[in-house]
Coordinates of C-alpha atoms and ligand atoms in Angstrom, one line a residue:
X172 CA -351.0 75.5 -100.0
X173 CA -353.5 77.6 -98.1
X174 CA -353.9 81.3 -97.6
X175 CA -353.7 82.5 -94.0
X176 CA -353.4 85.6 -91.9
X177 CA -350.6 87.1 -89.7
X178 CA -351.1 89.3 -86.7
X179 CA -351.4 92.4 -88.9
X180 CA -354.2 90.8 -90.8
X181 CA -352.0 90.4 -94.0
X182 CA -352.5 87.3 -96.1
X183 CA -349.8 84.8 -96.0
X184 CA -349.1 81.7 -98.0
X185 CA -349.0 78.7 -95.8
X186 CA -347.8 75.3 -97.0
X187 CA -349.4 72.1 -95.9
X188 CA -347.0 69.2 -95.8
X189 CA -348.5 65.8 -96.0
X190 CA -345.2 64.2 -96.2
X191 CA -344.3 62.4 -92.9
X192 CA -340.6 63.1 -93.4
X193 CA -341.1 66.7 -93.7
X194 CA -343.5 66.8 -90.8
X195 CA -340.9 65.1 -88.7
X196 CA -338.2 67.6 -89.8
X197 CA -340.4 70.5 -88.9
X198 CA -341.1 69.0 -85.5
X199 CA -337.4 68.7 -84.9
X200 CA -336.8 72.2 -86.0
X201 CA -339.4 73.6 -83.6
X202 CA -337.9 71.6 -80.8
X203 CA -334.4 72.8 -81.6
X204 CA -335.5 76.4 -81.7
X205 CA -337.3 76.0 -78.4
X206 CA -334.2 74.5 -76.8
X207 CA -332.1 77.3 -78.1
X208 CA -334.5 79.9 -76.7
X209 CA -334.4 78.1 -73.3
X210 CA -330.6 78.2 -73.4
X211 CA -330.7 82.0 -74.1
X212 CA -328.3 81.6 -76.9
X213 CA -327.1 84.6 -78.9
X214 CA -329.6 85.4 -81.8
X215 CA -326.9 85.7 -84.4
X216 CA -325.5 82.3 -83.4
X217 CA -328.9 80.8 -83.6
X218 CA -329.6 82.2 -87.1
X219 CA -326.2 81.0 -88.3
X220 CA -326.7 77.5 -87.0
X221 CA -330.2 77.4 -88.4
X222 CA -329.0 78.5 -91.9
X223 CA -326.2 76.1 -92.0
X224 CA -328.2 73.1 -90.7
X225 CA -328.5 70.2 -93.0
X226 CA -332.1 69.7 -92.1
X227 CA -332.9 73.1 -93.6
X228 CA -331.6 71.9 -96.9
X229 CA -333.6 68.8 -96.7
X230 CA -336.6 70.9 -96.1
X231 CA -336.0 73.3 -98.8
X232 CA -335.1 70.9 -101.5
X233 CA -338.6 69.2 -101.7
X234 CA -340.2 72.5 -101.0
X235 CA -338.7 74.1 -104.1
X236 CA -339.6 71.1 -106.3
X237 CA -343.2 70.8 -105.1
X238 CA -344.0 74.5 -105.0
X239 CA -345.8 75.9 -108.0
X240 CA -344.3 79.3 -108.2
X241 CA -346.2 80.5 -111.2
X242 CA -349.6 79.9 -109.5
X243 CA -348.4 81.3 -106.2
X244 CA -347.2 84.6 -107.7
X245 CA -350.7 86.1 -108.2
X246 CA -351.6 85.2 -104.6
X247 CA -348.4 86.8 -103.2
X248 CA -349.0 89.9 -105.4
X249 CA -352.6 90.1 -104.2
X250 CA -351.4 89.8 -100.6
X251 CA -348.9 92.7 -101.0
X252 CA -351.6 94.8 -102.7
X253 CA -353.9 94.2 -99.8
X254 CA -351.3 95.7 -97.3
X255 CA -352.3 99.1 -96.0
X256 CA -348.6 100.2 -95.7
X257 CA -346.4 97.8 -97.5
X258 CA -342.8 97.9 -96.5
X259 CA -340.1 98.9 -99.1
X260 CA -339.1 95.1 -99.2
X261 CA -342.7 94.2 -100.0
X262 CA -342.9 96.8 -102.7
X263 CA -339.7 95.6 -104.2
X264 CA -340.9 92.1 -104.2
X265 CA -344.1 93.2 -105.9
X266 CA -342.2 95.0 -108.7
X267 CA -339.9 92.0 -109.2
X268 CA -342.8 89.5 -109.4
X269 CA -344.6 91.7 -111.9
X270 CA -341.6 91.6 -114.2
X271 CA -342.4 89.2 -117.2
X272 CA -338.9 87.8 -117.2
X273 CA -339.3 86.8 -113.6
X274 CA -342.6 85.2 -114.3
X275 CA -341.2 83.3 -117.3
X276 CA -338.3 82.1 -115.1
X277 CA -340.7 80.8 -112.4
X278 CA -342.9 79.2 -115.0
X279 CA -339.8 77.5 -116.5
X280 CA -338.8 76.3 -113.0
X281 CA -342.3 74.8 -112.5
X282 CA -342.1 73.0 -115.8
X283 CA -338.8 71.4 -115.0
X284 CA -339.7 70.6 -111.4
X285 CA -343.0 68.9 -112.5
X286 CA -341.3 67.4 -115.6
X287 CA -344.3 68.4 -117.7
X288 CA -342.4 69.2 -120.8
X289 CA -342.6 65.9 -122.5
X290 CA -345.2 65.0 -125.1
X291 CA -348.2 63.1 -123.7
X292 CA -348.3 59.4 -124.5
X293 CA -351.5 58.2 -126.3
X294 CA -353.7 56.0 -124.2
X295 CA -353.1 52.2 -124.3
X296 CA -355.6 50.3 -126.5
X297 CA -358.7 49.1 -124.6
X298 CA -358.5 45.4 -125.6
X299 CA -355.1 44.0 -124.8
X300 CA -354.9 40.3 -125.5
X301 CA -354.1 38.3 -122.4
X302 CA -351.4 36.4 -124.1
X303 CA -349.6 39.4 -125.5
X304 CA -346.1 39.9 -124.4
X305 CA -345.3 43.0 -122.3
X306 CA -344.8 45.8 -124.7
X307 CA -343.3 49.2 -124.4
X308 CA -344.7 52.0 -126.5
X309 CA -342.2 54.6 -127.3
X310 CA -343.2 57.9 -128.9
X311 CA -340.7 59.9 -130.9
X312 CA -341.1 63.5 -132.0
X313 CA -339.4 64.2 -135.3
X314 CA -336.4 66.5 -135.2
X315 CA -333.0 66.8 -136.6
X316 CA -331.2 65.0 -133.8
X317 CA -330.0 61.5 -134.4
X318 CA -331.8 58.8 -132.4
X319 CA -328.5 57.2 -131.4
X320 CA -329.4 53.5 -132.0
X321 CA -328.9 50.9 -134.7
X322 CA -331.1 48.0 -135.6
X323 CA -330.4 44.5 -136.9
X324 CA -332.7 41.9 -138.6
X325 CA -332.6 38.3 -137.9
X326 CA -332.7 36.9 -141.4
X327 CA -334.1 33.5 -140.2
X328 CA -337.0 34.8 -138.1
X329 CA -337.5 38.1 -139.9
X330 CA -337.6 39.9 -136.5
X331 CA -336.0 43.3 -135.9
X332 CA -334.0 44.2 -132.8
X333 CA -332.3 47.2 -131.4
X334 CA -328.6 46.4 -132.0
X335 CA -327.0 49.0 -130.0
X336 CA -327.8 52.2 -128.2
X337 CA -325.2 55.0 -128.4
X338 CA -324.2 56.4 -125.0
X339 CA -325.3 59.9 -124.5
X340 CA -327.6 59.9 -127.5
X341 CA -331.3 60.5 -127.4
X342 CA -332.3 56.8 -127.1
X343 CA -329.8 56.4 -124.2
X344 CA -331.0 59.5 -122.5
X345 CA -334.6 58.5 -122.8
X346 CA -334.0 55.3 -121.0
X347 CA -336.7 53.7 -123.2
X348 CA -334.8 51.7 -125.8
X349 CA -332.2 49.0 -125.0
X350 CA -330.0 46.7 -127.0
X351 CA -331.9 43.5 -127.7
X352 CA -335.4 45.1 -127.6
X353 CA -337.5 43.5 -130.2
X354 CA -339.0 46.0 -132.6
X355 CA -342.6 45.0 -133.3
X356 CA -344.4 48.0 -134.8
X357 CA -343.6 51.4 -136.2
X358 CA -346.7 53.7 -136.4
X359 CA -349.0 50.7 -136.0
X360 CA -347.4 48.8 -138.9
X361 CA -345.8 45.5 -138.1
X362 CA -342.2 45.3 -139.1
X363 CA -341.5 41.5 -138.9
X364 CA -340.4 40.1 -142.3
X365 CA -340.0 43.6 -143.9
X366 CA -336.8 44.6 -145.6
X367 CA -334.7 46.8 -143.4
X368 CA -334.8 49.5 -146.0
X369 CA -338.6 49.4 -145.8
X370 CA -338.4 50.1 -142.1
X371 CA -336.0 53.0 -142.6
X372 CA -338.3 54.3 -145.3
X373 CA -341.3 54.2 -142.9
X374 CA -339.4 56.3 -140.5
X375 CA -338.2 58.8 -143.0
X376 CA -341.7 59.3 -144.3
X377 CA -343.3 59.7 -140.9
X378 CA -344.5 63.1 -139.8
X379 CA -344.8 64.4 -136.3
X380 CA -344.9 61.8 -133.6
X381 CA -343.7 58.3 -134.4
X382 CA -344.8 55.3 -132.3
X383 CA -342.6 52.3 -131.7
X384 CA -343.9 49.2 -130.1
X385 CA -341.1 47.1 -128.6
X386 CA -340.9 44.0 -126.6
X387 CA -338.3 44.9 -124.0
X388 CA -335.2 42.8 -123.8
X389 CA -334.9 40.9 -120.5
X390 CA -332.8 43.3 -118.5
X391 CA -329.2 42.2 -118.4
X392 CA -327.3 43.0 -115.3
X393 CA -324.3 44.4 -117.0
X394 CA -321.6 45.7 -114.8
X395 CA -320.9 49.3 -115.7
X396 CA -317.5 49.3 -117.3
X397 CA -314.7 51.6 -116.2
X398 CA -313.9 54.2 -118.9
X399 CA -310.7 53.7 -120.8
X400 CA -308.8 56.8 -121.9
X401 CA -306.7 56.6 -125.0
X402 CA -304.8 58.7 -127.5
X403 CA -305.6 58.0 -131.2
X404 CA -302.5 57.0 -133.1
X405 CA -304.2 57.0 -136.5
X406 CA -306.7 59.1 -138.4
X407 CA -310.1 57.6 -138.8
X408 CA -313.2 58.6 -140.9
X409 CA -316.3 56.4 -140.5
X410 CA -317.6 57.8 -143.8
X411 CA -314.7 56.2 -145.6
X412 CA -315.0 52.9 -143.7
X413 CA -316.9 50.2 -145.6
X414 CA -317.1 48.0 -142.5
X415 CA -318.9 50.2 -140.1
X416 CA -322.5 49.2 -139.6
X417 CA -323.7 52.8 -139.5
X418 CA -321.4 55.5 -140.7
X419 CA -323.6 58.2 -139.2
X420 CA -323.2 56.6 -135.8
X421 CA -319.4 56.5 -136.3
X422 CA -317.0 59.1 -134.8
X423 CA -314.2 60.5 -136.9
X424 CA -310.9 61.2 -135.1
X425 CA -307.4 62.3 -135.8
X426 CA -304.0 61.3 -134.6
X427 CA -303.4 62.7 -131.2
X428 CA -307.1 63.1 -130.2
X429 CA -307.8 62.0 -126.7
X430 CA -310.8 59.6 -126.5
X431 CA -312.8 58.3 -123.7
X432 CA -314.0 54.8 -124.5
X433 CA -317.2 54.1 -122.5
X434 CA -318.3 50.8 -124.0
X435 CA -316.2 47.9 -125.1
X436 CA -318.9 45.2 -125.0
X437 CA -319.2 45.0 -128.8
X438 CA -316.1 43.1 -129.9
X439 CA -315.8 45.0 -133.1
X440 CA -317.2 48.5 -132.4
X441 CA -316.5 50.4 -129.3
X442 CA -318.3 53.5 -128.2
X443 CA -316.3 56.6 -127.4
X444 CA -316.4 60.3 -127.3
X445 CA -313.7 62.9 -127.6
X446 CA -312.3 64.5 -124.5
X447 CA -312.8 68.2 -124.3
X448 CA -315.7 67.9 -126.8
X449 CA -318.9 69.8 -126.2
X450 CA -320.9 66.8 -127.3
X451 CA -321.8 64.2 -124.7
X452 CA -323.0 61.8 -127.3
X453 CA -320.6 58.9 -128.1
X454 CA -319.8 57.5 -131.6
X455 CA -318.7 54.1 -132.8
X456 CA -315.0 53.6 -133.3
X457 CA -313.2 50.4 -134.4
X458 CA -312.1 48.2 -131.6
X459 CA -308.6 46.8 -131.5
X460 CA -310.1 43.4 -132.2
X461 CA -310.5 44.1 -135.8
X462 CA -308.1 41.5 -136.8
X463 CA -309.3 41.2 -140.4
X464 CA -308.7 44.9 -140.8
X465 CA -305.1 44.8 -139.7
X466 CA -303.8 45.4 -143.2
X467 CA -306.0 48.5 -143.5
X468 CA -304.7 49.9 -140.3
X469 CA -301.1 48.9 -140.8
X470 CA -300.6 51.5 -143.6
X471 CA -298.4 53.8 -141.5
X472 CA -299.2 57.4 -141.0
X473 CA -301.9 57.7 -143.6
X474 CA -305.3 59.0 -143.3
X475 CA -307.4 55.9 -143.9
X476 CA -309.2 56.6 -147.1
X477 CA -311.2 54.0 -148.9
X478 CA -312.3 54.2 -152.5
X479 CA -315.0 51.6 -152.1
X480 CA -318.4 53.1 -152.1
X481 CA -320.0 53.4 -148.7
X482 CA -322.7 51.0 -147.8
X483 CA -324.8 50.8 -144.7
X484 CA -325.1 47.1 -144.9
X485 CA -323.0 44.4 -143.3
X486 CA -324.0 40.8 -143.1
X487 CA -322.8 38.9 -140.1
X488 CA -324.1 35.4 -139.9
X489 CA -327.9 35.6 -139.8
X490 CA -328.1 39.3 -139.0
X491 CA -328.4 42.2 -141.2
X492 CA -327.5 45.5 -139.5
X493 CA -329.0 48.8 -140.4
X494 CA -328.4 52.2 -139.2
X495 CA -331.2 53.5 -137.1
X496 CA -329.5 56.7 -136.4
X497 CA -331.9 58.3 -138.8
X498 CA -329.7 61.3 -138.6
X499 CA -331.6 64.5 -139.0
X500 CA -334.9 62.9 -138.2
X501 CA -335.9 62.9 -134.7
X502 CA -336.0 65.3 -131.8
X503 CA -336.7 63.4 -128.6
X504 CA -338.8 60.7 -127.2
X505 CA -340.7 60.1 -124.3
X506 CA -340.8 57.5 -122.4
X507 CA -280.9 66.8 -129.2
X508 CA -277.9 69.6 -127.6
X509 CA -277.0 73.1 -128.6
X510 CA -273.4 72.5 -129.7
X511 CA -274.2 69.5 -131.7
X512 CA -277.1 70.9 -133.5
X513 CA -275.5 74.4 -133.9
X514 CA -272.7 73.0 -135.9
X515 CA -274.9 70.7 -137.9
X516 CA -277.9 72.8 -138.9
X517 CA -277.0 73.3 -142.5
X518 CA -275.1 70.0 -142.6
X519 CA -278.3 68.5 -141.4
X520 CA -280.2 69.7 -144.4
X521 CA -277.5 69.0 -147.0
X522 CA -276.1 65.6 -146.0
X523 CA -278.8 64.2 -143.8
X524 CA -277.8 60.6 -144.8
X525 CA -274.6 60.9 -143.0
X526 CA -276.4 61.3 -139.7
X527 CA -277.6 58.1 -138.1
X528 CA -280.0 57.2 -135.5
X529 CA -278.5 54.6 -133.2
X530 CA -279.4 51.0 -133.9
X531 CA -281.4 51.2 -130.7
X532 CA -283.6 54.0 -131.9
X533 CA -284.0 52.4 -135.3
X534 CA -285.1 49.2 -133.7
X535 CA -287.8 50.9 -131.7
X536 CA -289.0 53.6 -134.1
X537 CA -288.6 52.6 -137.7
X538 CA -289.7 49.1 -137.1
X539 CA -292.7 50.2 -135.2
X540 CA -295.8 48.1 -135.8
X541 CA -298.7 50.5 -136.3
X542 CA -301.3 47.8 -136.5
X543 CA -300.8 47.2 -132.8
X544 CA -301.2 50.8 -131.9
X545 CA -304.6 52.1 -133.0
X546 CA -304.9 53.7 -129.7
X547 CA -302.4 54.3 -126.8
X548 CA -303.9 54.0 -123.4
X549 CA -303.3 57.1 -121.3
X550 CA -303.7 58.2 -117.7
X551 CA -304.0 61.6 -116.1
X552 CA -300.6 62.5 -114.5
X553 CA -299.9 65.2 -112.1
X554 CA -296.1 65.4 -111.5
X555 CA -295.3 65.3 -107.8
X556 CA -293.0 68.0 -106.6
X557 CA -290.4 65.3 -105.6
X558 CA -290.6 63.7 -109.1
X559 CA -287.7 64.5 -111.5
X560 CA -288.6 67.2 -114.0
X561 CA -290.1 65.9 -117.3
X562 CA -287.7 65.9 -120.2
X563 CA -288.6 68.7 -122.6
X564 CA -288.3 67.7 -126.3
X565 CA -288.4 70.3 -129.1
X566 CA -289.1 69.0 -132.6
X567 CA -289.5 70.9 -135.8
X568 CA -288.3 71.1 -139.4
X569 CA -284.7 72.2 -139.9
X570 CA -284.5 76.0 -140.0
X571 CA -287.8 76.7 -138.2
X572 CA -285.9 78.0 -135.1
X573 CA -285.9 75.0 -132.7
X574 CA -282.3 75.6 -131.8
X575 CA -282.7 79.4 -131.4
X576 CA -285.7 78.9 -129.0
X577 CA -283.8 76.4 -126.9
X578 CA -280.7 78.5 -126.8
X579 CA -282.6 81.6 -125.7
X580 CA -284.5 79.6 -123.0
X581 CA -281.3 78.2 -121.5
X582 CA -279.5 81.6 -121.8
X583 CA -282.3 83.4 -119.9
X584 CA -282.4 80.9 -117.1
X585 CA -279.3 78.7 -117.0
X586 CA -280.1 77.6 -113.4
X587 CA -283.4 76.0 -114.4
X588 CA -282.8 74.8 -118.0
X589 CA -279.9 72.8 -119.5
X590 CA -279.2 70.8 -122.6
X591 CA -277.4 67.5 -122.5
X592 CA -273.7 67.4 -123.1
X593 CA -272.7 65.5 -126.3
X594 CA -269.8 63.2 -126.9
X595 CA -267.3 64.0 -129.6
X596 CA -264.0 62.6 -131.0
X597 CA -262.7 66.0 -131.9
X598 CA -259.8 67.3 -129.8
X599 CA -260.5 69.7 -127.0
X600 CA -260.0 73.4 -127.8
X601 CA -258.5 76.2 -125.7
X602 CA -261.0 77.4 -123.1
X603 CA -263.1 74.2 -123.4
X604 CA -263.6 71.9 -120.5
X605 CA -264.3 68.2 -120.7
X606 CA -267.9 67.6 -119.6
X607 CA -269.0 71.2 -120.1
X608 CA -269.0 71.9 -123.9
X609 CA -268.5 68.2 -124.8
X610 CA -267.5 64.9 -123.4
X611 CA -264.2 64.5 -125.3
X612 CA -263.6 60.8 -126.0
X613 CA -261.4 58.7 -128.2
X614 CA -262.6 57.1 -131.4
X615 CA -262.4 53.7 -129.7
X616 CA -264.6 54.8 -126.8
X617 CA -267.1 56.4 -129.2
X618 CA -267.2 53.2 -131.3
X619 CA -267.8 51.2 -128.2
X620 CA -270.7 53.5 -127.2
X621 CA -272.2 53.1 -130.7
X622 CA -272.0 49.3 -130.6
X623 CA -273.6 49.3 -127.1
X624 CA -276.5 51.5 -128.3
X625 CA -275.6 54.3 -125.9
X626 CA -276.4 57.1 -128.4
X627 CA -279.8 58.4 -129.3
X628 CA -278.2 59.6 -132.5
X629 CA -274.7 60.2 -133.8
X630 CA -273.1 61.6 -136.9
X631 CA -269.9 62.6 -138.5
X632 CA -268.8 66.2 -139.2
X633 CA -265.5 67.4 -140.6
X634 CA -264.0 64.0 -139.9
X635 CA -265.1 64.0 -136.2
X636 CA -267.9 62.0 -134.6
X637 CA -270.6 63.6 -132.5
X638 CA -273.2 61.8 -130.5
X639 CA -275.9 62.4 -127.9
X640 CA -276.3 59.7 -125.3
X641 CA -279.5 58.9 -123.4
X642 CA -277.5 59.0 -120.2
X643 CA -276.6 62.7 -120.8
X644 CA -280.3 63.6 -120.4
X645 CA -280.4 61.7 -117.1
X646 CA -277.3 63.6 -115.9
X647 CA -279.2 66.9 -116.3
X648 CA -282.3 65.6 -114.7
X649 CA -280.3 64.2 -111.8
X650 CA -278.8 67.7 -111.3
X651 CA -282.4 68.9 -110.6
X652 CA -282.5 71.0 -113.8
X653 CA -285.1 70.7 -116.6
X654 CA -283.4 69.0 -119.5
X655 CA -284.4 70.7 -122.9
X656 CA -283.3 68.9 -126.1
X657 CA -284.1 69.1 -129.7
X658 CA -284.6 65.9 -131.5
X659 CA -285.1 64.4 -134.9
X660 CA -288.6 63.0 -134.9
X661 CA -287.6 59.5 -135.8
X662 CA -285.9 59.3 -132.3
X663 CA -289.1 60.0 -130.5
X664 CA -289.7 56.4 -129.5
X665 CA -286.3 56.2 -127.9
X666 CA -287.0 58.9 -125.4
X667 CA -290.7 58.0 -124.7
X668 CA -289.7 56.1 -121.6
X669 CA -291.2 55.9 -118.1
X670 CA -288.0 57.4 -116.7
X671 CA -287.8 60.4 -118.9
X672 CA -291.5 61.1 -119.3
X673 CA -290.9 63.5 -122.2
X674 CA -293.2 66.4 -123.0
X675 CA -292.9 66.9 -126.7
X676 CA -293.3 70.4 -128.1
X677 CA -293.6 70.8 -131.9
X678 CA -292.3 74.1 -133.3
X679 CA -294.3 74.9 -136.4
X680 CA -293.3 77.5 -139.0
X681 CA -295.7 80.4 -139.8
X682 CA -296.7 80.8 -143.4
X683 CA -293.8 81.2 -145.9
X684 CA -294.9 84.8 -146.4
X685 CA -294.7 85.5 -142.7
X686 CA -291.3 83.7 -142.4
X687 CA -290.0 85.9 -145.2
X688 CA -291.1 88.9 -143.1
X689 CA -289.6 87.7 -139.8
X690 CA -286.4 86.0 -141.1
X691 CA -285.1 89.0 -143.1
X692 CA -282.0 89.3 -141.1
X693 CA -281.5 86.0 -139.3
X694 CA -278.4 85.8 -137.2
X695 CA -276.4 82.8 -138.2
X696 CA -274.5 82.8 -135.0
X697 CA -275.7 79.4 -134.5
X698 CA -273.7 78.1 -137.4
X699 CA -270.1 78.6 -137.4
X700 CA -269.4 76.9 -140.7
X701 CA -271.8 78.3 -143.3
X702 CA -273.4 81.7 -143.1
X703 CA -276.1 82.5 -145.5
X704 CA -279.5 84.2 -145.6
X705 CA -282.7 82.4 -146.2
X706 CA -284.0 82.2 -149.7
X707 CA -287.7 82.0 -150.7
X708 CA -287.2 78.4 -151.6
X709 CA -286.0 77.7 -148.0
X710 CA -289.3 78.9 -146.6
X711 CA -291.3 76.6 -148.9
X712 CA -289.1 73.7 -148.1
X713 CA -289.6 74.4 -144.4
X714 CA -293.3 74.5 -144.8
X715 CA -293.4 71.3 -146.8
X716 CA -291.1 69.5 -144.3
X717 CA -293.4 70.7 -141.5
X718 CA -296.5 69.3 -143.2
X719 CA -294.8 65.9 -143.7
X720 CA -293.5 65.8 -140.1
X721 CA -296.9 66.7 -138.6
X722 CA -298.6 64.1 -140.8
X723 CA -296.3 61.4 -139.5
X724 CA -295.7 62.3 -135.9
X725 CA -298.4 64.7 -134.6
X726 CA -299.9 61.9 -132.4
X727 CA -296.9 62.4 -130.1
X728 CA -297.0 66.2 -129.8
X729 CA -298.2 67.4 -126.4
X730 CA -298.0 71.0 -127.5
X731 CA -297.6 73.0 -130.7
X732 CA -295.9 76.5 -130.8
X733 CA -295.9 78.5 -134.0
X734 CA -292.6 80.3 -134.2
X735 CA -293.7 83.6 -135.6
X736 CA -292.5 86.4 -133.5
X737 CA -289.4 85.2 -131.6
X738 CA -290.1 86.9 -128.3
X739 CA -293.7 85.6 -128.3
X740 CA -292.5 82.1 -129.2
X741 CA -290.0 82.2 -126.3
X742 CA -292.9 83.2 -123.9
X743 CA -295.0 80.4 -125.3
X744 CA -292.2 77.9 -124.8
X745 CA -291.7 79.1 -121.3
X746 CA -295.4 78.8 -120.5
X747 CA -295.6 75.3 -122.2
X748 CA -292.7 74.0 -120.1
X749 CA -294.3 75.3 -116.9
X750 CA -297.5 73.7 -117.9
X751 CA -295.7 70.4 -118.5
X752 CA -294.1 70.4 -115.1
X753 CA -296.9 71.8 -112.9
X754 CA -300.3 70.8 -114.4
X755 CA -301.9 67.5 -115.0
X756 CA -301.2 65.8 -118.3
X757 CA -302.3 62.8 -120.2
X758 CA -299.4 60.4 -120.5
X759 CA -299.1 56.8 -121.7
X760 CA -300.4 54.4 -119.1
X761 CA -297.4 52.2 -119.8
X762 CA -295.3 54.8 -118.0
X763 CA -297.1 53.8 -114.9
X764 CA -296.9 50.0 -115.4
X765 CA -294.8 48.2 -112.9
X766 CA -291.2 47.5 -114.0
X767 CA -290.6 44.0 -115.3
X768 CA -288.2 42.0 -113.3
Ligands
ATP925 N1 -289.0 83.6 -134.8 C1 -287.9 84.0 -135.5 N2 -287.7 85.2 -136.0 C2 -286.6 85.5 -136.7 N3 -285.6 84.7 -136.9 C3 -285.6 83.5 -136.3 C4 -286.8 83.1 -135.6 N4 -286.6 81.8 -135.1 C5 -285.3 81.4 -135.6 N5 -284.8 82.5 -136.3 C6 -283.5 82.5 -136.9 O1 -283.6 81.5 -137.9 C7 -282.3 80.9 -138.1 C8 -282.5 79.4 -138.0 O2 -282.8 79.0 -136.6 P1 -282.3 77.7 -135.9 O3 -280.8 77.5 -136.1 O4 -282.8 77.7 -134.5 O5 -283.1 76.6 -136.8 P2 -283.2 75.1 -136.4 O6 -284.7 74.8 -136.5 O7 -282.5 74.8 -135.2 O8 -282.6 74.4 -137.7 P3 -281.3 73.4 -137.7 O9 -281.7 72.2 -136.9 O10 -281.1 73.1 -139.1 O11 -280.1 74.1 -137.0 C9 -281.4 81.4 -137.0 O12 -280.6 82.4 -137.6 C10 -282.4 82.0 -136.0 O13 -281.8 83.1 -135.3

């Protein structure tokens, strides 16, 4: 950069580009401007084409990164001061550049552009033996962030190696430590033959900078793996997992969490991070290959707690693994339908055992093998306008208001929403129409449908059979309406099909105290058989039932609505359904798998 003078004698800042590419660009620019002048083009057009030209961006990008703004500012200010009659723009520029915030900003820009924010590496030793293997010296500065790497010791040779580097962690971001790198020294002390605890201790006791000497692993040309997106079907806590090599490097997750698995190279421990999480750093999660741990995982619907004391040590063959996450140590380093449920609400509570899921649903849900489903692969799905609407499933403990919400939704917009029509063996009443209130069928037909697994669930009430068939959902969807059903949670698996693509909304009760306030005068219009007000005990039962239901099934919930104020809940339901139909959602990948012949 050189100072120069314009026609008015004012100092200017002129840049000297040694870069051939830039010189070339400038030559082309000058030529283009000359041609434009020759063609007598309109000035505004010329300016527009200049500002939108790609070469201008090519020119400015390096310019901004090479340019030392902080050192240029005093020169620019001196130039403005030297002007006899500075224009108002020049004066404004002067005031702006004088501002400490602006100077701090420019200085920060320079630091980032020059990458001069890292600690300076100590010089290499003068006498390097010729036969010494190529070493990499890595300097760490102590801080509270975890390093994001684990080490292992080969018990036969006594050598230490970097076992894994956690994606997005400090080690990974530094690009200086890789799995397989041999750890030779820590702060000048050789580590070979030491006990892993000793190495950890050295690190813990170090102050300030810590120097690692590593023999880099021969770079492996590993193909970058495509990320796998899954939904967690269990709860997991690394701190309660005795098998994890490094609990600090593990990632806790809960049923229903969406995870992005970025590394599956380790057969036992995958690396993943939670979607929608602020942290870019991955954590270790158990792979689905943990055969020996199937028993542990197969305890259905339990948070996996382990009473064995935690240990950082696992012995696998000749290797001893240790956590080198030294958490809190280092900073960085360089280098169902209305009518059916209406009539059965109280019945549902009092004599639940009379109501049966169909054999079909029993076969799929109750006999579900949880060990095979630690995770469920998911894909991002945006419903196409021509696709049938997704089935909307409402689930909640009896009495929470599932039926009320569904009834109101359909009443407000009967042209858009509809419930399926149930089958019944009771006789048709005056004013009822077959196929509108119910499909009225004989006992024989009903029994035939049961035997052929046509019902999602069925039950007996007052000596008559009632049942909801899977086909009844399809009938609604085929009519172009959105089918809204309420369902017993044990039937979830029966509707989770590629065809129905259900969107499951859980209706959660507010606190018992709040329920007492809001359910003072509930209208039992929905129940034609038993009318009674809620008792305090009911609210507690509802809360308890809700807790149990969520603990078992929350991995399937796409959305949760707290049914506090009825009007607000109706709005929430309406919004959730719109969201389900119009916005992208994570759905099981199996719903996209090709149909089996
Ligand atoms: N947010 C609310 N505020 C006040 N009352 C409500 C609210 N939600 C529901 N109710 C009332 O609570 C009672 C029970 O609701 P509803 O019949 O919908 O429960 P449910 O969850 O369908 O239970 P079941 O399956 O046993 O019928 C009804 O009288 C309903 O009007």
